[in-house]
Short mmCIF file of C-alpha atoms in Angstrom, two decimals:
data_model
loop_
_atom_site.label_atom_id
_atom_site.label_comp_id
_atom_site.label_asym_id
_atom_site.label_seq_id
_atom_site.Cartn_x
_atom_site.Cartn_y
_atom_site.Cartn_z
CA UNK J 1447 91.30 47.78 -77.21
CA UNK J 1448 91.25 44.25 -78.47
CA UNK J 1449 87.45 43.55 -78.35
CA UNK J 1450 87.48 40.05 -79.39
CA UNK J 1451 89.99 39.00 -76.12
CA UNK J 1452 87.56 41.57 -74.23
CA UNK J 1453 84.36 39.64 -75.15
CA UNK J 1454 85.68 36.34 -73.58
CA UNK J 1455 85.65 38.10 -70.58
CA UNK J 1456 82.65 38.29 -68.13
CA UNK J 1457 79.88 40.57 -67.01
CA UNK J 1458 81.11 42.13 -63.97
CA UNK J 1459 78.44 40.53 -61.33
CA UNK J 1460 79.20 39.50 -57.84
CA UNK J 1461 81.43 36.44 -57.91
CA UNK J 1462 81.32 33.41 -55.72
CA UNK J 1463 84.02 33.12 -53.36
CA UNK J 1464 84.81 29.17 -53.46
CA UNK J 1465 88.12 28.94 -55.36
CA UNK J 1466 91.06 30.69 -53.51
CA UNK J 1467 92.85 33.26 -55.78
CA UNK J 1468 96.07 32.48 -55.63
CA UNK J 1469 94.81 28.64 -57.60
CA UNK J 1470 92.72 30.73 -60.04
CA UNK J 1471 95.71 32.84 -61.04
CA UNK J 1472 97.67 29.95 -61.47
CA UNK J 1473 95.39 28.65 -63.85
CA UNK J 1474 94.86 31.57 -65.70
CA UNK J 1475 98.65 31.67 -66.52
CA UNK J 1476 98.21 28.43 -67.76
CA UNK J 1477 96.17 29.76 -70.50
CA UNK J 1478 92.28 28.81 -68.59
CA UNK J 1479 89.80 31.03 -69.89
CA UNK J 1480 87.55 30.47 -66.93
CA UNK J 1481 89.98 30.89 -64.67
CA UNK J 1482 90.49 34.79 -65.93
CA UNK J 1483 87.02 34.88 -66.04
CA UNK J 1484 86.23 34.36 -62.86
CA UNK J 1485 89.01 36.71 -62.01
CA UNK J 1486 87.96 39.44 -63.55
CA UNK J 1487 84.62 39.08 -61.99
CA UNK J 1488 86.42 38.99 -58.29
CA UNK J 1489 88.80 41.68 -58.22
CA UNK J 1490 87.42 44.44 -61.24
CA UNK J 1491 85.50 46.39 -58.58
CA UNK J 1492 88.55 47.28 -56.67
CA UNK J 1493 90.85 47.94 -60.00
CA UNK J 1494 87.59 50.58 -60.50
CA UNK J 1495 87.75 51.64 -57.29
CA UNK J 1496 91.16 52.79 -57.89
CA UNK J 1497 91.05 54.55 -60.79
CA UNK J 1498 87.94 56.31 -59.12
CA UNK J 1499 90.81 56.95 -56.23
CA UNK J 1500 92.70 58.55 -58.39
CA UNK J 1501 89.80 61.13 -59.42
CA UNK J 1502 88.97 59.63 -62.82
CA UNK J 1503 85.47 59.72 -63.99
CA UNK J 1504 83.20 56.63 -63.38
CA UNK J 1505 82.90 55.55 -67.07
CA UNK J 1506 86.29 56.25 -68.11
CA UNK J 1507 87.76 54.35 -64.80
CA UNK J 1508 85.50 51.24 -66.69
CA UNK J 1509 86.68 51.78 -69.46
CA UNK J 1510 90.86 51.66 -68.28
CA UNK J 1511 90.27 48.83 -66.28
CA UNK J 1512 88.60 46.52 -69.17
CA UNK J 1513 91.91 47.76 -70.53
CA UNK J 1514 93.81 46.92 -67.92
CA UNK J 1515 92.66 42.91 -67.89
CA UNK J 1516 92.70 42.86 -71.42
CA UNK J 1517 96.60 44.17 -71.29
CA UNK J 1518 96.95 41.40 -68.71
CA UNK J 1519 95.17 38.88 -70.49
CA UNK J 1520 97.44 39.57 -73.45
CA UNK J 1521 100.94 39.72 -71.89
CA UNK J 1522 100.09 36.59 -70.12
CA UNK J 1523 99.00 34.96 -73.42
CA UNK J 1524 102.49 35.81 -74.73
CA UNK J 1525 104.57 34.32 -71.75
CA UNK J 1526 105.32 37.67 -70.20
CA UNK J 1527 103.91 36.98 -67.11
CA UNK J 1528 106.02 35.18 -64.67
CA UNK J 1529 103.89 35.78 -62.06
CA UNK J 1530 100.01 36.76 -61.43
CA UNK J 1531 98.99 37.97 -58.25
CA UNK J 1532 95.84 39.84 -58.07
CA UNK J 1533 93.90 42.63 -57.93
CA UNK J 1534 97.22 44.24 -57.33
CA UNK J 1535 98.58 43.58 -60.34
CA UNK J 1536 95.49 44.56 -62.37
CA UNK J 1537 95.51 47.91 -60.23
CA UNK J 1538 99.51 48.64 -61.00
CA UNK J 1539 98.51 48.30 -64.54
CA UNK J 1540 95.09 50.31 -64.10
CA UNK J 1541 97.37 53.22 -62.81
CA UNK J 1542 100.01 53.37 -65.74
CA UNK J 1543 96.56 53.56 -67.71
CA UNK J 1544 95.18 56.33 -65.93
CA UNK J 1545 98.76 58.26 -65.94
CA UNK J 1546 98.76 57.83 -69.81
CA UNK J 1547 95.42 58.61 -70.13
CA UNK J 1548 95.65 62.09 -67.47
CA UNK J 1549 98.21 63.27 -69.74
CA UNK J 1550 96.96 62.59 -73.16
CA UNK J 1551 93.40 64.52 -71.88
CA UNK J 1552 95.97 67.55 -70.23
CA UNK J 1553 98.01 67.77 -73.39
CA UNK J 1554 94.58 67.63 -75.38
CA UNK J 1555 93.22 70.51 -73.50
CA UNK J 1556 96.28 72.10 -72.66
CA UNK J 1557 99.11 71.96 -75.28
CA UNK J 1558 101.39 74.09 -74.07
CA UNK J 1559 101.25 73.04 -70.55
CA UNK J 1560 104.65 71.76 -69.46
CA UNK J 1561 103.52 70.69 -66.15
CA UNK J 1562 102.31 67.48 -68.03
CA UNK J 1563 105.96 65.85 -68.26
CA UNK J 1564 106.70 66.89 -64.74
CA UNK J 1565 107.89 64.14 -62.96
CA UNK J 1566 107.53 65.88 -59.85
CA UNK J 1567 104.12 65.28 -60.04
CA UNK J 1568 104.65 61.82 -59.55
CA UNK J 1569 106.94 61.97 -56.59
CA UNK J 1570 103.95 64.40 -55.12
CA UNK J 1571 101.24 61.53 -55.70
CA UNK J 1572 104.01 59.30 -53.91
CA UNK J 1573 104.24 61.73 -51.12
CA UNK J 1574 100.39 61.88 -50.54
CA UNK J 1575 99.98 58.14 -50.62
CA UNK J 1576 103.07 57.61 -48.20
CA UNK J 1577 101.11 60.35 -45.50
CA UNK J 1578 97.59 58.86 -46.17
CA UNK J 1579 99.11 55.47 -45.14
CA UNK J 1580 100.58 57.30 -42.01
CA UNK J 1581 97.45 58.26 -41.22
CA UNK J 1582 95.91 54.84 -41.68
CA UNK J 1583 98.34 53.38 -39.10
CA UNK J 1584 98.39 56.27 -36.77
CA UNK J 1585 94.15 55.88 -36.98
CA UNK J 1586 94.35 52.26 -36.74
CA UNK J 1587 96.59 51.80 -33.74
CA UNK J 1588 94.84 54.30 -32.25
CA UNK J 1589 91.87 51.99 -32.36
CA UNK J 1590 90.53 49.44 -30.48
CA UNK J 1591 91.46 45.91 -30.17
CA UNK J 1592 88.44 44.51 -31.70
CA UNK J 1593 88.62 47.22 -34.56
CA UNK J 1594 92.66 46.37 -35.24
CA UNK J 1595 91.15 43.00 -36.04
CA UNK J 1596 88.52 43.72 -37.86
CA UNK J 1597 90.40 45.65 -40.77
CA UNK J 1598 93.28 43.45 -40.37
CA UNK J 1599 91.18 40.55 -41.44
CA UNK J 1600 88.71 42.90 -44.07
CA UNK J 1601 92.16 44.12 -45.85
CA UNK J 1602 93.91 40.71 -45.77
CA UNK J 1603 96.77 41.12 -48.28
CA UNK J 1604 96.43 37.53 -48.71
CA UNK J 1605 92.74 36.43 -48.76
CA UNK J 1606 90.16 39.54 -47.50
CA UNK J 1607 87.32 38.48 -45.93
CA UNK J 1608 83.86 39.93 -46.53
CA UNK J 1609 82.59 41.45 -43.58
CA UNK J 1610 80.03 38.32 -42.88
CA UNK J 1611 82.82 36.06 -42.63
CA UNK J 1612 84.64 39.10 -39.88
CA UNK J 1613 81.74 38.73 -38.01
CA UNK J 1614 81.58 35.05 -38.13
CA UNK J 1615 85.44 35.13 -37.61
CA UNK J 1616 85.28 36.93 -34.39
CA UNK J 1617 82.37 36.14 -32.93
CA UNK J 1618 80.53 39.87 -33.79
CA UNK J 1619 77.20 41.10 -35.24
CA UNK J 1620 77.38 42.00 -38.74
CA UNK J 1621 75.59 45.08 -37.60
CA UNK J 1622 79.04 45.77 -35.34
CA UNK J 1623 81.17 44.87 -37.82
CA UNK J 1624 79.92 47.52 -40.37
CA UNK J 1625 79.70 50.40 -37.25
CA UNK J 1626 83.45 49.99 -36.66
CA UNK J 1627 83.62 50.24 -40.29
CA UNK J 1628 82.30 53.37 -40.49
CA UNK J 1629 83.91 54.86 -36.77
CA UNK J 1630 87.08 54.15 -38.32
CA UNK J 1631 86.07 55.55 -41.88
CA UNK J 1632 85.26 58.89 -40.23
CA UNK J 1633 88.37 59.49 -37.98
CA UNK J 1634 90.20 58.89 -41.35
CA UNK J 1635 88.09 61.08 -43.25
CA UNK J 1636 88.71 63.61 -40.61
CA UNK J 1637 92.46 63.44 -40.19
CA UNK J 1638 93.03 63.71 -44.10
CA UNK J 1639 90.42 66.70 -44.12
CA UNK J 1640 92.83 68.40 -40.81
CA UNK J 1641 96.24 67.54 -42.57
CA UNK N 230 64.44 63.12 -49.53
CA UNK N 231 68.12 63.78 -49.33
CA UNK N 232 68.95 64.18 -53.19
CA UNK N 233 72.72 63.21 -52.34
CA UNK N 234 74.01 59.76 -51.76
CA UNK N 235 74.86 59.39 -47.93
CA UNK N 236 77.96 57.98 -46.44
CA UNK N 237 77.19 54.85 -46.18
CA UNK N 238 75.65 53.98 -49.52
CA UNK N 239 79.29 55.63 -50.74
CA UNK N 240 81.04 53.43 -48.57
CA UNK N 241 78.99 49.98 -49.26
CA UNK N 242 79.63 50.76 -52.91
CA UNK N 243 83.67 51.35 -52.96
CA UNK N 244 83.84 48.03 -50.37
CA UNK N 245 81.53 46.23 -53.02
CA UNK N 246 78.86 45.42 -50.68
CA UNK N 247 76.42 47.17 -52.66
CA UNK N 248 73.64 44.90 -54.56
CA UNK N 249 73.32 44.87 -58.64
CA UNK N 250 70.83 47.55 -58.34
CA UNK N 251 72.03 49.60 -55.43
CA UNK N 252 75.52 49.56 -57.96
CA UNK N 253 73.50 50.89 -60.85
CA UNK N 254 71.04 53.51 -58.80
CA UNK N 255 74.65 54.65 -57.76
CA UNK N 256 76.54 54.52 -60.70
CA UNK N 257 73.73 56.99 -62.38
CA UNK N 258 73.84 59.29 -59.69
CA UNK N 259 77.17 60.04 -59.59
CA UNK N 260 77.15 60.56 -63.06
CA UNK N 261 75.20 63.42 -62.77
CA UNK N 262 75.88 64.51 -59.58
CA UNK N 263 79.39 66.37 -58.69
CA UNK N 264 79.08 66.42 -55.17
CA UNK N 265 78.52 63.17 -54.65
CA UNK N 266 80.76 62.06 -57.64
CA UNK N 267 83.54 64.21 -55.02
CA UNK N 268 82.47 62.08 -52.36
CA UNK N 269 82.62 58.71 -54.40
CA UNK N 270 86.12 60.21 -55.20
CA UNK N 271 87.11 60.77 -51.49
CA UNK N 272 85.54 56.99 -50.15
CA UNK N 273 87.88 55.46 -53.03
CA UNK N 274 90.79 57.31 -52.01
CA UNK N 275 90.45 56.15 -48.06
CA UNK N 276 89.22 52.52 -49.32
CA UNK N 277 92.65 52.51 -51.34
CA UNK N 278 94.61 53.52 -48.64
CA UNK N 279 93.40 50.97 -46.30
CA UNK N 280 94.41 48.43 -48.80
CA UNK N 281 97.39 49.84 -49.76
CA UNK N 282 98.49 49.62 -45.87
CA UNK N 283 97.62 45.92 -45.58
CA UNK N 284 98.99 44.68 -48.14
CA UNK N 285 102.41 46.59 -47.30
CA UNK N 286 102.77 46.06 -43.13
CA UNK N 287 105.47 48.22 -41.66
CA UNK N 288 108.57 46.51 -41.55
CA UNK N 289 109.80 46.63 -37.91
CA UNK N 290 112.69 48.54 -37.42
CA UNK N 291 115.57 46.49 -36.40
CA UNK N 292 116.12 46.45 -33.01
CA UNK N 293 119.95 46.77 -31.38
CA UNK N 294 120.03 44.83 -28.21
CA UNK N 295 121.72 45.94 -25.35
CA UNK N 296 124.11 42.92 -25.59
CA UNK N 297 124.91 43.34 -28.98
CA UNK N 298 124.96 47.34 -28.13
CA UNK N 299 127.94 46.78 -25.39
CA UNK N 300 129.20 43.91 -27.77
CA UNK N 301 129.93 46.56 -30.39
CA UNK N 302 131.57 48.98 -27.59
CA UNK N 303 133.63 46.59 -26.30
CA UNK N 304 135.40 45.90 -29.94
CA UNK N 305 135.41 49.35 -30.93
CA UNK N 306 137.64 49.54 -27.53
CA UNK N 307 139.73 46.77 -28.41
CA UNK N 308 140.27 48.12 -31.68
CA UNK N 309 141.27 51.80 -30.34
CA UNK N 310 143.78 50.32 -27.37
CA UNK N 311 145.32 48.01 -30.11
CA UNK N 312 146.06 50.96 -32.45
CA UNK N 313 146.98 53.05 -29.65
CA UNK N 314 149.55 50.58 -28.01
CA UNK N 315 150.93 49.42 -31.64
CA UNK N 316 151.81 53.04 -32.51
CA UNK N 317 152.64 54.59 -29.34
CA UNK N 318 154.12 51.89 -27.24
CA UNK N 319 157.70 53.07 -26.55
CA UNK N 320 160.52 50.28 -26.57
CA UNK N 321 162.80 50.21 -23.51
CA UNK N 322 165.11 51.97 -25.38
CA UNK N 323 162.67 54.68 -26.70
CA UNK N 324 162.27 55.45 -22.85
CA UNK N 325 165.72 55.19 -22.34
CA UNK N 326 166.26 57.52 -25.81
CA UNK N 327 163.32 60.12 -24.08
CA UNK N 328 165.04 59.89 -20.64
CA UNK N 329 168.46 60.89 -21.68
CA UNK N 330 166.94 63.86 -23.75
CA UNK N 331 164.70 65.54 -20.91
CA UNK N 332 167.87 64.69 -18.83
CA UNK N 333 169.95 66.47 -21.32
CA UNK N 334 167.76 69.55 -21.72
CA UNK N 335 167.68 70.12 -18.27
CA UNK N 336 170.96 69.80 -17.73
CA UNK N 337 171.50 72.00 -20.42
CA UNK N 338 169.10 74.63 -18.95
CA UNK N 339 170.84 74.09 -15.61
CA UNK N 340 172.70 77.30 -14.48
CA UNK N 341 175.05 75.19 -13.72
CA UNK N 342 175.38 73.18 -16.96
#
């Protein structure tokens, strides 16, 4: 990893929410420094979170997403970004990490393995993803109203809220908020654990 | 004292609600703990989903009205009678031609032909 471009970027602490992203990622393509910085700082949880998905180890899913922004950091240095839209970005390039990084550790351990080139293994990861999202509509419409609402504002493709500003949004406790959180958490935990 | 990490401290973590220290209390467990490094695992994999399926609504399936539905039938129709009527559409002197042929089979077939 290039641990000079790595150093400019920040301690991972909880990052205030007053520029929107899509301004901050247009500065950071224009070369701004602080702009990444603070960008890092907002979206490096959930690149984490999916490596983590993906049943990597804690410190090594740290480890591929520093890589991750630094990759970004450098392709967009060198013009070959056209466009920057985050965390989803960040987590496409977590993922090719993780891939390269699963099958260097199989081959490692397991040389003759063939299984490690297959690219069914892929289309199966595909497969699971495409019947865990099934099951997160099927769960979700399912659902009440109120709960629709509440995850359709929490997982915002655009701008997610935090769940304060869901409770402030639609006129709920925070307390609420977080129980249809977790009523919703468990009938999804439950229908992957069934399937 | 419950030596595992419970739901919800799994679930505040992966959503990022956790505080600096809850992160780190968390971060060490699950470093040392496989059951609730499984769990961490699990929470990711249904946070990610959840994203995943925001930020990629279903498309709606286009929908055929009925108007466009008989629209379609009714040129399909069109279509077939044209064909039908350009091919077999017999000129008066096709009938004529068809006539005199039945006409001269069964005359032919006539016992007294």
């Amino acid at each position: 990893m290039n641990q000079d471009l790595w150093l400019c970027l920040p301690a991972f602490e909880a990052a205030p929410r007053a520029e929107p992203s899509p301004s901050l990622e247009a500065r950071a393509l224009g070369g701004d420094d602080a702009a990444w910085s603070a960008l890092v700082a907002r979206h490096n949880h959930r690149v984490v979170v999916s490596l983590l998905a993906r049943g990597i180890a804690l410190d090594v899913a740290k480890d591929l997403a520093q890589e991750a922004w630094v990759r970004l950091v450098e392709q967009a240095r060198g013009g070959k970004l056209g466009d920057l839209k985050l965390p989803g970005l960040a987590v496409r390039q977590a993922g090719f990490l993780a891939l390269e990084w699963m099958r260097r550790s199989t081959l490692a351990s397991e040389p003759l393995d063939e299984s490690v080139v297959d690219p069914s293994q892929d289309q199966e990861a595909r497969l699971e993803e495409t019947r865990r999202a099934r099951c997160v509509r099927e769960v979700l419409s399912s659902s009440s109203t109120s709960a629709q609402r509440v995850f359709q504002l929490l997982y915002d493709a655009g701008e997610a809220r935090t769940p304060e500003q869901v409770a402030s949004e639609l006129g709920l406790s925070l307390q609420r908020v977080r129980q249809i959180v977790c009523e919703v958490r468990k009938k999804l935990r439950a229908r992957w654990e069934g399937s | 004292m419950n030596p595992h990490l419970s739901m919800e401290q799994l679930v505040s973590y992966v959503t990022g609600e956790s505080s600096a220290s809850e992160t780190r209390a968390l971060e060490a467990h699950v470093r040392t703990c496989a059951r609730c490094a499984r769990g961490l695992e699990r929470e990711a994999a249904v946070e990610m989903s959840l994203v995943e399926t925001a930020s990629r609504p279903q498309r709606p399936r286009p929908r055929r009205t009925f108007a466009a539905a008989v629209g379609v039938a009714m040129a399909a129709c069109s279509v077939l009678v044209g064909i039908t009527l350009a091919k077999g559409a017999p000129t008066e002197a096709g009938v004529h031609t068809e006539r005199d042929v039945d006409a001269a089979a069964d005359s032919a077939l006539s016992p007294d032909g």
